[in-house]
Amino acid sequence: MATPRDRAPLAERVEELLSAGGPLAIVAAGDPVLRCGAEPFDGQLEPGLLARFLEAMRVTMHAAPGVGLAAPQVGVGLRLAVVEDPAPVPDEVRVARGRVPLPYRVLVNPSYEAAGPGRAAFYEGCLSVPGYQAVVARHTEVRLTGQDERGRAFDEVLSGWPARIVQHETDHLDGTLYLDRAEPRSLASNEAAALRWSQPTPEAAARELGFEFEPPAP
Ligand code: ZN
């Protein structure tokens, strides 16, 4: 448990970030805050400040735009994240990737574990690694536990793209970037990815860039 004296600097830092108004600045790879792991949230920000901070994170995620944002990505080392994916993709992509809409939600102290043997590999990107995408194999189903912004516990199984998003964001809180789990030879600029690798699966990218890709078992 942090004492009130320990808590002050984080709250002050958040107040300072919020004082500018508008979207928060996103921290890019290379900043240690993305690598050192975030501390569990246990009231370091009082409820009003927490609500204002989460709203600013949501605004920042929308402005980026992105489908998830973890507190370390705005320089705050607390286990907090926001996610939201309206999933505006063609049916073909929706089916191949399981990219179904994920309504806005807050993850407080989330953690996940595999909820089945399945893994799926797709291109993904990160607001803290601007300009690039790479293929990452992730669990297709995870059990996610944590709390919402009011402290109510959740324990549920997610699959498809929502499972990918919560794995990516929870990894941020552990100091892990998607590149740590990515297939290095799949690395593509956003331009190259849009031009060449927008197919529903990375099968063609694997063949032409030279990396292993195992289509999911039927
Ligand atoms: Zn990210």
XYZ file of C-alpha atoms and ligand atoms in Angstrom:
219
model
C 0.000 0.000 0.000
C 1.243 3.415 -0.897
C 1.082 6.064 1.779
C -0.567 9.420 1.015
C 2.883 10.959 0.858
C 3.911 8.460 -1.873
C 0.754 9.145 -3.782
C 1.166 12.843 -4.215
C 3.715 12.865 -7.047
C 1.604 10.663 -9.348
C -1.538 12.708 -8.732
C 0.423 15.892 -9.304
C 1.846 14.515 -12.508
C -1.641 13.617 -13.760
C -3.012 17.066 -12.816
C -0.152 18.606 -14.756
C -0.891 16.445 -17.825
C -4.588 17.362 -17.694
C -3.941 21.070 -17.267
C -3.062 21.450 -20.964
C -6.542 20.210 -21.994
C -7.266 18.168 -25.122
C -5.565 14.936 -26.139
C -2.522 13.907 -24.090
C 0.909 13.518 -25.658
C 1.662 9.877 -26.474
C 4.990 8.513 -25.300
C 7.032 6.730 -27.979
C 9.173 3.613 -27.660
C 12.496 4.421 -26.070
C 10.977 5.993 -22.965
C 11.608 3.811 -19.897
C 8.007 4.351 -18.695
C 6.970 1.891 -21.433
C 9.454 -0.691 -20.176
C 9.456 -0.645 -16.397
C 6.002 -2.074 -15.669
C 3.164 -0.114 -14.117
C 2.185 -0.192 -10.451
C -1.214 -1.589 -9.448
C -3.887 1.055 -9.094
C -5.052 1.322 -5.496
C -6.424 4.806 -5.224
C -3.319 6.845 -6.083
C -5.711 9.170 -7.959
C -8.832 10.245 -6.063
C -12.113 9.359 -7.841
C -12.655 12.764 -9.472
C -9.094 12.909 -10.785
C -9.266 9.284 -11.960
C -12.457 10.036 -13.901
C -10.898 13.091 -15.545
C -7.738 11.149 -16.397
C -9.698 8.258 -17.941
C -11.750 10.703 -19.996
C -8.542 12.325 -21.262
C -7.204 8.867 -22.157
C -10.398 8.163 -24.093
C -10.135 11.467 -25.962
C -6.479 10.704 -26.720
C -7.330 7.209 -28.004
C -10.032 8.620 -30.287
C -7.817 11.432 -31.574
C -4.869 9.134 -32.361
C -6.932 7.208 -33.566
C -6.484 3.871 -31.814
C -8.495 1.045 -30.290
C -6.698 0.977 -26.952
C -4.446 3.098 -24.771
C -2.562 2.180 -21.612
C -1.612 4.761 -18.974
C 2.166 4.293 -19.462
C 1.624 5.464 -23.056
C 0.828 8.914 -21.684
C 3.658 8.701 -19.177
C 1.722 7.464 -16.148
C 2.961 4.209 -14.608
C -0.368 2.903 -13.300
C -2.189 -0.292 -14.316
C -5.002 1.483 -16.175
C -6.103 1.189 -19.806
C -9.018 2.156 -22.018
C -10.220 0.168 -25.031
C -12.864 0.755 -27.674
C -13.148 -0.639 -31.188
C -16.093 0.192 -33.446
C -14.506 -2.294 -35.907
C -15.211 -0.501 -39.189
C -13.924 -3.312 -41.408
C -15.248 -5.284 -44.400
C -17.099 -8.527 -43.627
C -14.268 -10.601 -45.048
C -11.835 -9.066 -42.567
C -14.323 -9.284 -39.713
C -14.727 -13.016 -40.268
C -11.020 -13.811 -40.754
C -9.845 -11.789 -37.750
C -12.815 -12.041 -35.452
C -12.874 -8.264 -35.462
C -16.183 -7.564 -33.815
C -17.033 -4.276 -32.105
C -15.663 -3.797 -28.594
C -17.651 -1.185 -26.658
C -15.724 1.411 -24.640
C -14.485 0.140 -21.335
C -11.890 0.814 -18.687
C -9.476 -1.847 -17.474
C -8.119 -1.367 -13.966
C -5.397 -3.803 -12.874
C -6.128 -6.200 -15.740
C -4.384 -9.503 -16.223
C -4.969 -12.292 -18.709
C -4.206 -15.928 -19.335
C -4.856 -18.206 -22.302
C -8.371 -19.674 -22.258
C -7.659 -22.246 -24.969
C -4.870 -23.608 -27.152
C -5.664 -21.439 -30.194
C -3.301 -18.818 -31.529
C -3.802 -16.412 -34.408
C -1.292 -14.193 -36.196
C -2.226 -10.839 -37.717
C -0.728 -7.443 -38.380
C -1.075 -5.017 -35.510
C 0.364 -1.647 -34.618
C 0.921 0.539 -31.556
C 0.500 4.264 -30.961
C 3.856 4.217 -29.159
C 5.617 2.741 -32.212
C 4.282 5.136 -34.824
C 4.531 4.397 -38.520
C 4.908 0.624 -38.402
C 2.990 -2.626 -38.131
C 4.089 -6.215 -37.619
C 2.546 -9.648 -37.353
C 1.985 -10.916 -33.822
C 0.744 -14.374 -32.892
C -1.565 -14.132 -29.878
C -3.999 -16.297 -27.949
C -7.329 -16.378 -29.752
C -9.156 -16.690 -26.417
C -8.144 -15.230 -23.092
C -9.554 -15.082 -19.618
C -9.370 -11.451 -18.513
C -9.640 -10.421 -14.883
C -9.496 -6.981 -13.312
C -11.781 -4.173 -12.205
C -13.750 -1.458 -13.921
C -13.397 2.240 -13.098
C -15.744 1.885 -10.124
C -13.752 -0.961 -8.654
C -16.188 -3.711 -9.641
C -14.360 -6.937 -10.412
C -14.731 -8.700 -13.742
C -13.647 -12.156 -14.859
C -14.554 -13.029 -18.410
C -13.444 -14.764 -21.578
C -12.792 -12.730 -24.716
C -11.986 -13.991 -28.175
C -11.048 -12.675 -31.605
C -9.914 -9.077 -31.994
C -11.172 -7.931 -28.580
C -8.908 -10.640 -27.062
C -5.998 -9.249 -29.112
C -6.664 -5.694 -27.942
C -6.767 -6.563 -24.246
C -3.584 -8.660 -24.550
C -1.804 -5.740 -26.251
C -2.931 -3.216 -23.611
C -2.275 -5.483 -20.629
C 1.192 -6.204 -22.028
C 1.891 -2.456 -21.931
C 1.243 -2.511 -18.182
C 3.887 -5.225 -17.847
C 6.430 -3.217 -19.847
C 6.020 -5.339 -22.979
C 5.631 -3.869 -26.466
C 4.005 -5.768 -29.319
C 7.359 -5.760 -31.099
C 8.697 -8.074 -28.378
C 6.224 -10.704 -29.577
C 6.250 -9.836 -33.286
C 7.646 -11.725 -36.241
C 10.603 -9.435 -37.093
C 10.538 -10.116 -40.838
C 6.906 -9.015 -41.048
C 7.747 -5.420 -40.063
C 6.064 -3.051 -42.512
C 5.612 0.700 -42.703
C 1.976 1.767 -42.481
C 2.213 2.722 -46.144
C 3.532 -0.692 -47.204
C 1.001 -2.471 -44.995
C -1.889 -0.517 -46.531
C -0.579 -0.948 -50.061
C 0.405 -4.616 -49.915
C -0.769 -6.411 -46.786
C -4.367 -5.458 -46.158
C -5.573 -8.983 -46.965
C -7.657 -10.601 -44.217
C -4.698 -12.807 -43.171
C -0.909 -12.321 -43.393
C -0.440 -15.422 -45.542
C 0.823 -13.514 -48.601
C 3.049 -11.293 -46.444
C 4.586 -14.410 -44.881
C 5.330 -15.891 -48.276
C 6.793 -12.735 -49.768
C 8.611 -11.322 -46.757
C 9.855 -14.714 -45.608
C 8.407 -15.558 -42.206
C 6.495 -18.465 -40.774
C 2.743 -18.211 -40.771
C 0.454 -20.981 -39.667
C -3.176 -20.485 -40.659
C -5.498 -21.174 -37.741
C -6.804 -24.735 -37.597
C -10.322 -25.016 -39.084
Zn 0.374 -0.208 -27.904
